[in-house]
Coordinates of C-alpha atoms in Angstrom, one line a residue:
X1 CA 95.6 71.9 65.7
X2 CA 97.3 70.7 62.8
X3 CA 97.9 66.8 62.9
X4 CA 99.7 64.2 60.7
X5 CA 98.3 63.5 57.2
X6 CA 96.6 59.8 57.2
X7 CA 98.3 57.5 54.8
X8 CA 96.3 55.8 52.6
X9 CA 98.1 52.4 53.1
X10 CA 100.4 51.1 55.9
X11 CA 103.9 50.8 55.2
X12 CA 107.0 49.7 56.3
X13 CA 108.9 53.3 56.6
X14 CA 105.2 54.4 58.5
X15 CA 106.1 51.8 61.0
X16 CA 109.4 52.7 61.6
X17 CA 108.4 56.5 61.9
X18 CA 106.6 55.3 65.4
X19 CA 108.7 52.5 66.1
X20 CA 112.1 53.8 65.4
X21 CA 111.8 57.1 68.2
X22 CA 109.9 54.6 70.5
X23 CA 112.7 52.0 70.1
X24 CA 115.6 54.6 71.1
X25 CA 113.5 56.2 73.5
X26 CA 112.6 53.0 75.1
X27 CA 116.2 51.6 75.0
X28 CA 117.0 54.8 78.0
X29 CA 114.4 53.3 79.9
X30 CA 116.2 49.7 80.9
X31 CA 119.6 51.9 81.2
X32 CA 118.1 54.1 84.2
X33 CA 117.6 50.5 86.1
X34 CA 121.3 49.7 84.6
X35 CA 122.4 52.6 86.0
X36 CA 120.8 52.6 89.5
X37 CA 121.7 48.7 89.5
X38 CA 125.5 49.8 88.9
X39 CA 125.6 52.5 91.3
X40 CA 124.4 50.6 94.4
X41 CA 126.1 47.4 93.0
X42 CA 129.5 49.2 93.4
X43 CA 129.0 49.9 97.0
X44 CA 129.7 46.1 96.5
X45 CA 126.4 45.1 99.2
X46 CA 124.2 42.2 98.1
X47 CA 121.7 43.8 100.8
X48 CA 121.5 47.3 99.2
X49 CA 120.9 46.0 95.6
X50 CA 118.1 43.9 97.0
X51 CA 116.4 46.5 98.3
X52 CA 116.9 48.6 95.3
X53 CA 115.9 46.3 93.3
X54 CA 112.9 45.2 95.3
X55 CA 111.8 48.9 95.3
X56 CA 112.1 49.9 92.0
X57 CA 109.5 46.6 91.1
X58 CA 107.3 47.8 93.2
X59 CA 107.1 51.0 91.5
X60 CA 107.3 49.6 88.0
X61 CA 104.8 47.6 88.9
X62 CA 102.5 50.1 90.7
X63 CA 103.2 52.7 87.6
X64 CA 102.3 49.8 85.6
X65 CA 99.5 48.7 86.6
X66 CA 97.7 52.5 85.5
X67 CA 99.5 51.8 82.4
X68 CA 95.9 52.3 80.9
X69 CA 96.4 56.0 81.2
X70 CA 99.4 55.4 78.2
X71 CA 97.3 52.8 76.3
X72 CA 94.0 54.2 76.0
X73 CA 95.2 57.5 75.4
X74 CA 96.9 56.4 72.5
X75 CA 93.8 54.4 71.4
X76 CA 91.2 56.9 71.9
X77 CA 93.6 60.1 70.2
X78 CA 94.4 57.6 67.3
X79 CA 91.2 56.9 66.8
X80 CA 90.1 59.9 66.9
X81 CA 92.7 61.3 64.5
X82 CA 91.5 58.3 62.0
X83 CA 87.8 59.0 62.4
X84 CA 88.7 63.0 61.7
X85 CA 87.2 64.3 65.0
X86 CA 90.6 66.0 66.0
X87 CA 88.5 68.7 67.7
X88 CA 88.5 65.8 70.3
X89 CA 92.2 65.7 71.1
X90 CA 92.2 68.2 73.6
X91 CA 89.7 67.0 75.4
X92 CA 91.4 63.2 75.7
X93 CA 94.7 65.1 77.1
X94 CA 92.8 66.9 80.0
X95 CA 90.6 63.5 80.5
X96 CA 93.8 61.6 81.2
X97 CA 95.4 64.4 83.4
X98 CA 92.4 64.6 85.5
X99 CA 92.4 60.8 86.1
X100 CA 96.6 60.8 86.4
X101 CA 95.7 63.4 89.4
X102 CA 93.2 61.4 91.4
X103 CA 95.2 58.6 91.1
X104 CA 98.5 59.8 91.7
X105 CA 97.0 61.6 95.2
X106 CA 95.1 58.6 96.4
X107 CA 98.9 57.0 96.0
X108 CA 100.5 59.4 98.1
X109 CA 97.8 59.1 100.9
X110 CA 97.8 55.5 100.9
X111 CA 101.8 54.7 100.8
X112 CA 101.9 53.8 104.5
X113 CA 99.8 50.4 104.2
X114 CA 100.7 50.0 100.9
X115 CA 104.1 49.7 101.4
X116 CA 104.0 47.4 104.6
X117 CA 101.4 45.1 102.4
X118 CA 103.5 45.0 99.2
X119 CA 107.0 44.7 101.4
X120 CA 105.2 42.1 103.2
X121 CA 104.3 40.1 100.2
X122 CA 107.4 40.2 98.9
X123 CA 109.6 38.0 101.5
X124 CA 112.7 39.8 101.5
X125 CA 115.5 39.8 104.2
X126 CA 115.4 42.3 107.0
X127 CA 118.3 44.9 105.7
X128 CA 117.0 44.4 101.9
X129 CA 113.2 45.4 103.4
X130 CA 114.4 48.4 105.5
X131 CA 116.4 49.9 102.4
X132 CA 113.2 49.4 100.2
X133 CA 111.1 51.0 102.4
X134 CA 113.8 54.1 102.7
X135 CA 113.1 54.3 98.2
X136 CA 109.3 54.3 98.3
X137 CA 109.2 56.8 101.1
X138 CA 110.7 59.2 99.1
X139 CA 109.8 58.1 95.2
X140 CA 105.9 57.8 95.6
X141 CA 105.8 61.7 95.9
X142 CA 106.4 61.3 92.1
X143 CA 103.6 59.3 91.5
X144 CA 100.9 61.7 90.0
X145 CA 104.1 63.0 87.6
X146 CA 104.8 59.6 86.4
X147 CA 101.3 59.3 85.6
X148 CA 100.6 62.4 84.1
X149 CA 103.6 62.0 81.9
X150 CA 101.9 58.6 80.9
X151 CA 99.1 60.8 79.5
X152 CA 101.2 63.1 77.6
X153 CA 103.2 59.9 75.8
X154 CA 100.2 58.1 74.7
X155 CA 98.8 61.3 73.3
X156 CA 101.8 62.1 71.4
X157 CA 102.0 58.9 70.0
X158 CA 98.3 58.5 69.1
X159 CA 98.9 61.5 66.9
X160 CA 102.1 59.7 65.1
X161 CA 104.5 62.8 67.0
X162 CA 107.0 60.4 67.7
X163 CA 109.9 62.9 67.5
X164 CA 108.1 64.7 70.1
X165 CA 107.3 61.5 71.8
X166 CA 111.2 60.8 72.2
X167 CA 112.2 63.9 72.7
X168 CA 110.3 64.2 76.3
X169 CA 111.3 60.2 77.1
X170 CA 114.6 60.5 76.4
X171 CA 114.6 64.2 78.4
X172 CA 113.0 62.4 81.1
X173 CA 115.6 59.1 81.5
X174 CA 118.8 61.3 80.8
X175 CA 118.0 63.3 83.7
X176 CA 117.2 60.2 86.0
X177 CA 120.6 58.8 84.9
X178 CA 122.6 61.8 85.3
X179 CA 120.8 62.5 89.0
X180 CA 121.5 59.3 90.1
X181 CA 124.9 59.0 89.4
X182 CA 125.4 62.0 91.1
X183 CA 123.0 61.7 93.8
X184 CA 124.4 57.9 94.9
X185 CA 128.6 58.0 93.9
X186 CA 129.2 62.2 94.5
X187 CA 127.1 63.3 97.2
X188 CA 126.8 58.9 98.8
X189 CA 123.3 59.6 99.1
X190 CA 122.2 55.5 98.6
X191 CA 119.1 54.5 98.0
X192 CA 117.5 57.6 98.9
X193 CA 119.6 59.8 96.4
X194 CA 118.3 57.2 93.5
X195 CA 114.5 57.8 94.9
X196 CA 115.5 62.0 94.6
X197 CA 116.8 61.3 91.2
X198 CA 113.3 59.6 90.0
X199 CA 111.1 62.7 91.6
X200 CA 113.7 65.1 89.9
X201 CA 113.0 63.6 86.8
X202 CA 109.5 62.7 86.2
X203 CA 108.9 66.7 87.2
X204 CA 111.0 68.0 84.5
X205 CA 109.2 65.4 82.3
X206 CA 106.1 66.6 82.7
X207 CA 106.5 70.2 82.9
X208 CA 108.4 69.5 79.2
X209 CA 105.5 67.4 78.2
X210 CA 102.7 70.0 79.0
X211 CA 104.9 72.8 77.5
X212 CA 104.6 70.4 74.4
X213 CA 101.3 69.8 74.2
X214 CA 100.1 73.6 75.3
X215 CA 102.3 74.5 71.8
X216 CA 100.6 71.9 69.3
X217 CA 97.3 72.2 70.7
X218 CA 97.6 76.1 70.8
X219 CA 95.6 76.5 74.3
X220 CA 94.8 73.4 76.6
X221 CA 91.1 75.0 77.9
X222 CA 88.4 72.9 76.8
X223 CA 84.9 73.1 77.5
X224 CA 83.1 71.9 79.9
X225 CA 80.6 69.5 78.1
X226 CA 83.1 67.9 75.7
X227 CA 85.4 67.5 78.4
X228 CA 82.6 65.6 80.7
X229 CA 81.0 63.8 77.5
X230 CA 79.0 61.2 79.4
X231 CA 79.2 59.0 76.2
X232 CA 83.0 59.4 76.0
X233 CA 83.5 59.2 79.6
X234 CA 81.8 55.9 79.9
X235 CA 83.9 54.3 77.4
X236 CA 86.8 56.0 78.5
X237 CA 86.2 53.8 81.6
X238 CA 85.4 50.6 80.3
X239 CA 88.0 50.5 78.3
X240 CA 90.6 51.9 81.1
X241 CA 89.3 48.7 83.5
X242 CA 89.6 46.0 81.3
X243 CA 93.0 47.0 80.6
X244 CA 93.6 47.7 84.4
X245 CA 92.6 43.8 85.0
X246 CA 95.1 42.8 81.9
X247 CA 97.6 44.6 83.6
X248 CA 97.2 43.7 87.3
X249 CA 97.0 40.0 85.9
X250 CA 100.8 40.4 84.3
X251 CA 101.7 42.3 87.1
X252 CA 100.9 39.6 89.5
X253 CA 102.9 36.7 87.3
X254 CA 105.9 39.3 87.7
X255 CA 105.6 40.0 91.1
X256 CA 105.6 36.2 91.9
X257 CA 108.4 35.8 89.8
X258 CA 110.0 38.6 91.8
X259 CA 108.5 36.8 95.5
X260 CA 109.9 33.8 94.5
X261 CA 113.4 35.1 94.0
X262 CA 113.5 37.2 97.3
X263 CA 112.5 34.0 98.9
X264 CA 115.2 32.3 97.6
X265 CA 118.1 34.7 99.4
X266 CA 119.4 37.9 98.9
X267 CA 122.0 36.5 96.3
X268 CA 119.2 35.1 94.2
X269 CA 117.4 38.6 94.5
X270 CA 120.1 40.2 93.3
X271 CA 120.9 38.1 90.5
X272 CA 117.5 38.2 88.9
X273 CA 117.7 41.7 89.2
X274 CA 120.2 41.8 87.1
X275 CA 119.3 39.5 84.5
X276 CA 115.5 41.2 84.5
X277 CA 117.9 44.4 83.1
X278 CA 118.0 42.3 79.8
X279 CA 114.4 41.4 80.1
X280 CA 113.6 45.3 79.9
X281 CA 116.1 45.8 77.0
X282 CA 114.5 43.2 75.1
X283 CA 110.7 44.5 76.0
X284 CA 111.7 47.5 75.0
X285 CA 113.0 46.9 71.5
X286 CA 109.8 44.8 70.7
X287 CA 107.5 47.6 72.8
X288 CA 108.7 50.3 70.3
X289 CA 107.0 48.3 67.4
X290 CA 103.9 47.7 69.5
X291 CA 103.6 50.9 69.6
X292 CA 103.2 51.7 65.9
X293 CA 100.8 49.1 66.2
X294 CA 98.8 50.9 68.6
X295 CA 98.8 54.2 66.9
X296 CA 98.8 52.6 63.5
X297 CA 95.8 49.9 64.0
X298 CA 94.0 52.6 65.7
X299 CA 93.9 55.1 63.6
X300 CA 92.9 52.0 60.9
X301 CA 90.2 51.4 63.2
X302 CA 88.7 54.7 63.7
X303 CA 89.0 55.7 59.7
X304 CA 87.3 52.1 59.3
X305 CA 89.9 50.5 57.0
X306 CA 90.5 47.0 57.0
X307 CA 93.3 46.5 54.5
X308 CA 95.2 49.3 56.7
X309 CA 94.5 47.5 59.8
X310 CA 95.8 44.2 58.9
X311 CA 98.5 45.5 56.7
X312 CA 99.9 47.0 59.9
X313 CA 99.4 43.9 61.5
X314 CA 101.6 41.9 59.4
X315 CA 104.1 44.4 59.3
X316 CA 104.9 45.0 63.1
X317 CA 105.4 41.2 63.4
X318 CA 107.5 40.6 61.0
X319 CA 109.9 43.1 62.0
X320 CA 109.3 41.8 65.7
X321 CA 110.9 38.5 64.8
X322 CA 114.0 40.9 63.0
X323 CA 114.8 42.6 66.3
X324 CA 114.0 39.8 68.1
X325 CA 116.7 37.6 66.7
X326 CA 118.9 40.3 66.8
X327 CA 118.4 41.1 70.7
X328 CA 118.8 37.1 71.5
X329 CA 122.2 37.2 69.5
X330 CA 123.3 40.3 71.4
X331 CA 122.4 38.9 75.0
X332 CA 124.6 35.4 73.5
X333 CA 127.4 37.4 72.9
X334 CA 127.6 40.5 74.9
X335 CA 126.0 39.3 78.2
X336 CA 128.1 38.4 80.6
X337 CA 130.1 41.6 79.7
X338 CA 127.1 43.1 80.7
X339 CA 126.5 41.4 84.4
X340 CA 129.9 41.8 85.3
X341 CA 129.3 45.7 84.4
X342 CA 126.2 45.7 86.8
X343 CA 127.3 44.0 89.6
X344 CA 130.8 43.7 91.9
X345 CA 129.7 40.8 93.3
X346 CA 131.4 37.8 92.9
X347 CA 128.6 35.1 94.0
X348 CA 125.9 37.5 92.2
X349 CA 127.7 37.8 88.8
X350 CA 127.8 33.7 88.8
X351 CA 124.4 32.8 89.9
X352 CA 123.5 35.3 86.5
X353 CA 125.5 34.0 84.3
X354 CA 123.8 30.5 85.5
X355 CA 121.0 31.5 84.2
X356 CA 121.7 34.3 81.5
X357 CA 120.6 31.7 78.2
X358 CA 117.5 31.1 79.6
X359 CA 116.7 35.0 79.3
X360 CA 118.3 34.9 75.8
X361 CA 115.0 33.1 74.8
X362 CA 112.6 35.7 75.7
X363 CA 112.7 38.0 72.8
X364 CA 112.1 35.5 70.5
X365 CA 109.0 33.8 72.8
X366 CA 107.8 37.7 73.5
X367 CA 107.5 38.9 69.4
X368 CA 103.7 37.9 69.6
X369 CA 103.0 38.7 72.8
X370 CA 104.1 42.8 72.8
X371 CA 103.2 43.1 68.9
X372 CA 98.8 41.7 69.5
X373 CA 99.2 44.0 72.5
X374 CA 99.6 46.9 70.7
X375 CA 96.9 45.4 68.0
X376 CA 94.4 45.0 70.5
X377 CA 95.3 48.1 72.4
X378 CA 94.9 50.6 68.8
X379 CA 91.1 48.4 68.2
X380 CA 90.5 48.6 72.1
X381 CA 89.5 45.2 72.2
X382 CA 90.1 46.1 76.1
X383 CA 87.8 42.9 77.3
X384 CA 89.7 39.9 74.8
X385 CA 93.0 41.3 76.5
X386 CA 91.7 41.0 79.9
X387 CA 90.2 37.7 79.6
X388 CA 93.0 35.9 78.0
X389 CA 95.2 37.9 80.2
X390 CA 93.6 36.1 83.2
X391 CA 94.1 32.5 81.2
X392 CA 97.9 33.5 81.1
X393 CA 98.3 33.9 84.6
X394 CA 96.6 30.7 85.3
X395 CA 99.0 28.6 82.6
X396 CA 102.1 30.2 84.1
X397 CA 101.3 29.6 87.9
X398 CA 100.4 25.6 86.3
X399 CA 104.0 25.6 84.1
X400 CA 106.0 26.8 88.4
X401 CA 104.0 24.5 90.1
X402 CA 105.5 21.6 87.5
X403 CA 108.4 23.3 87.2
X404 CA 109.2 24.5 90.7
X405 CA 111.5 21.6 91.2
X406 CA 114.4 23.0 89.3
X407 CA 114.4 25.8 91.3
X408 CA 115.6 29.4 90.1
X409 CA 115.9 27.8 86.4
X410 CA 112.2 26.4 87.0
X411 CA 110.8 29.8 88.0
X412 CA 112.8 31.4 84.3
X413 CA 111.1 28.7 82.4
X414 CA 108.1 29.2 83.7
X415 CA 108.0 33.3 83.0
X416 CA 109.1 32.3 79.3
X417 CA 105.9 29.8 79.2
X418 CA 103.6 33.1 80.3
X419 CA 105.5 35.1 77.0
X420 CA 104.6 32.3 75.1
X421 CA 101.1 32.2 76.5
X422 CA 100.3 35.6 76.3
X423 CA 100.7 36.1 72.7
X424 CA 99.8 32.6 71.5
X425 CA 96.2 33.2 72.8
X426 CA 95.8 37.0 71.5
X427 CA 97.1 34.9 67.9
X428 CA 94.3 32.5 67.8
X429 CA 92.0 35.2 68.8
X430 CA 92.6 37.7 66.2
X431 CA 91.3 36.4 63.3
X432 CA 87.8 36.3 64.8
X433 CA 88.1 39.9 66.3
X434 CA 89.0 40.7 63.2
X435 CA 85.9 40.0 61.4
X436 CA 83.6 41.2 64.2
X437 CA 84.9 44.7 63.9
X438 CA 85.3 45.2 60.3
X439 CA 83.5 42.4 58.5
X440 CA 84.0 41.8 54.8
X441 CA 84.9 46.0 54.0
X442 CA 87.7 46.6 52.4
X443 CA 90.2 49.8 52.0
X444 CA 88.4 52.8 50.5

């Protein structure tokens, strides 16, 4: 296997080699929700869109919370690839397919109560509940694809194959798109033809994916005893449950933030599934340069190099705050093009425009917050991110319960407060992780 030359030091263009293919690829993520938002919002029912919009939460959040398999995949091939043990890479894939599996099966067998508990939780009308319920029937079926191409992502970005990386995302989000469109406005499948269009394409994904990685890696057979390391299979799950916990923690703050808005009516619902369109695009943008933090701070980390570690460091934020004024402007200027291109509705395209400058501050409040979660993901400093995680959700649930008063534009506030949270406390934690991992060395 023949892997990407390690630079000896960090620069800007090195960054943008990750973060420039992550960055467009990401960018067709937010547009599949765009696009499935717009093609049940122009059936023109406030009902429908809920329930859309309900469902696909749920899955984001249920993918997300095995976002591990993504993270520590890029972590583990990155450091690998830094400490020169590339005989290990192949062995890291099959890891992270075996565990995508399990998972993915144990999802499938357990939708039933899963989706009366999470449907349950989330408060929403009767009609916007039934049309949910009709999505995640059909979409969980994709689950151990979506996972499995989780694995293949973090592996090619670990190794800095960020080409490759967008290639498959991009491959995977055109064909979502494309399906839906079709699926919902040609053949007027609803809801159920955007759940078909989601199976359709996290199955090309993946096949792509493997195809990918069966090339670079010239075979994907690996023995039996380096695949079943019990050393690397005990970190392998450390690591993964700490960064479960993180996970599950944000996931909860966003799915109270969603509860909240379902609670508040169908129109509300609807609204703030619109404007959570432009949280994605902004996530997105800023998630591209976290991940040339993760691939680059890891393979720092695994080569031993301090100078590389926090030149990368300094780098990814810096251009954080760049994009991130950039995206704020954008949102300023362009939005309310934007919600009247996502919605037919006349009550939901005012109630978003309520509330649109609020969103306008989250990339700005999120440049610290996405860029130490790619730091501490590339060091695997899995148990600081849980733990300050944890304190996060505590300080957000504090900032609605003196905030709730205001309502909608309470429960906004709030979410920005957790951004602000969330990478305020990685911030002050740094420097210390710092020297605990790498002391006084310097660059060799």
């Amino acid at each position: 296997m023949h892997s990407p030359a390690i630079p000896s030091k960090v620069t800007t263009s090195q960054v943008f080699a990750i973060a420039g293919p992550a960055m467009v690829a990401n960018l067709t993520t937010p547009l599949i929700g765009i696009v499935s938002t717009t093609a049940i919002g122009r059936l023109g029912d406030a009902t429908l869109l809920g329930g859309v919009a309900m469902a696909s939460v749920l899955f984001d959040c249920i993918f997300w919370l095995f976002g591990f398999l993504r993270m520590s995949t890029v972590a583990f091939t990155a450091q690998s690839l830094g400490a020169g043990e590339t005989g290990e890479l192949r062995a890291i894939l099959m890891r992270g397919f075996i565990v995508a599996a399990l998972i993915g099966a144990g999802l499938i067998l357990l939708q039933i109560p899963l989706a009366a508990v999470l449907l349950g939780f989330m408060g929403g009308s009767e009609g916007v509940t039934r049309a949910a319920q009709t999505y995640i029937t059909i979409r969980i079926w994709s689950a151990p694809l979506a996972l499995g191409n989780y694995v293949v992502l973090g592996w090619l970005i670990g190794q800095a194959r960020a080409r490759l990386a967008l290639g498959t995302q991009i491959t995977i989000n055109l064909i979502n798109m494309a399906a839906t469109l079709v699926l919902v406005l040609v053949f007027d499948f609803g809801i159920a033809g955007a759940a078909f269009a989601a199976l359709i394409a996290e199955a090309a994904g993946l096949l792509l994916g493997v195809l990918i990685a069966q090339r670079l890696s010239q075979g994907l057979a690996v023995a039996r005893a380096m695949l079943f390391d019990r050393a690397r299979l005990m970190r392998m799950i450390a690591v993964n449950r700490d960064i479960m916990i993180r996970t599950a923690s944000l996931i909860a703050a966003f799915l109270f933030f969603t509860a909240q808005g379902a609670r508040a009516g169908d129109v509300t619902l609807a609204a703030n599934a619109v404007l959570n369109n432009f949280l994605l695009i902004s996530a997105f943008f800023l998630d591209g340069l976290a991940n040339a933090a993760e691939q680059l701070c890891g393979r720092a980390y695994g080569a031993r190099n301090r100078d590389n570690f926090a030149g990368a460091v300094k780098l990814v934020l810096n251009w954080g705050f760049v994009f991130a004024l950039a995206v704020a402007a954008s949102f300023a200027l362009a939005g309310t093009s934007l919600i009247d291109l996502m919605t037919a509705s006349a009550e939901v395209r005012q109630l978003a425009r309520d509330y649109l400058w609020l969103v306008s501050f989250a990339p700005l409040l999120g440049v610290f917050a996405f860029a130490f979660d790619g730091v501490y993901i590339g060091a695997t400093w899995a148990r600081d991110m849980r733990n300050l995680m944890l304190l996060s959700l505590l300080i957000f649930l504090a900032a609605w319960l003196a905030l709730r008063s205001f309502g909608n534009a309470g429960l906004w506030a709030a979410l920005l407060v957790h951004y602000a949270a969330r990478g305020g406390l990685q911030a002050l934690r740094y420097p210390a992780l710092l020297r605990k991992s790498f002391g006084t060395m310097q660059a060799t």
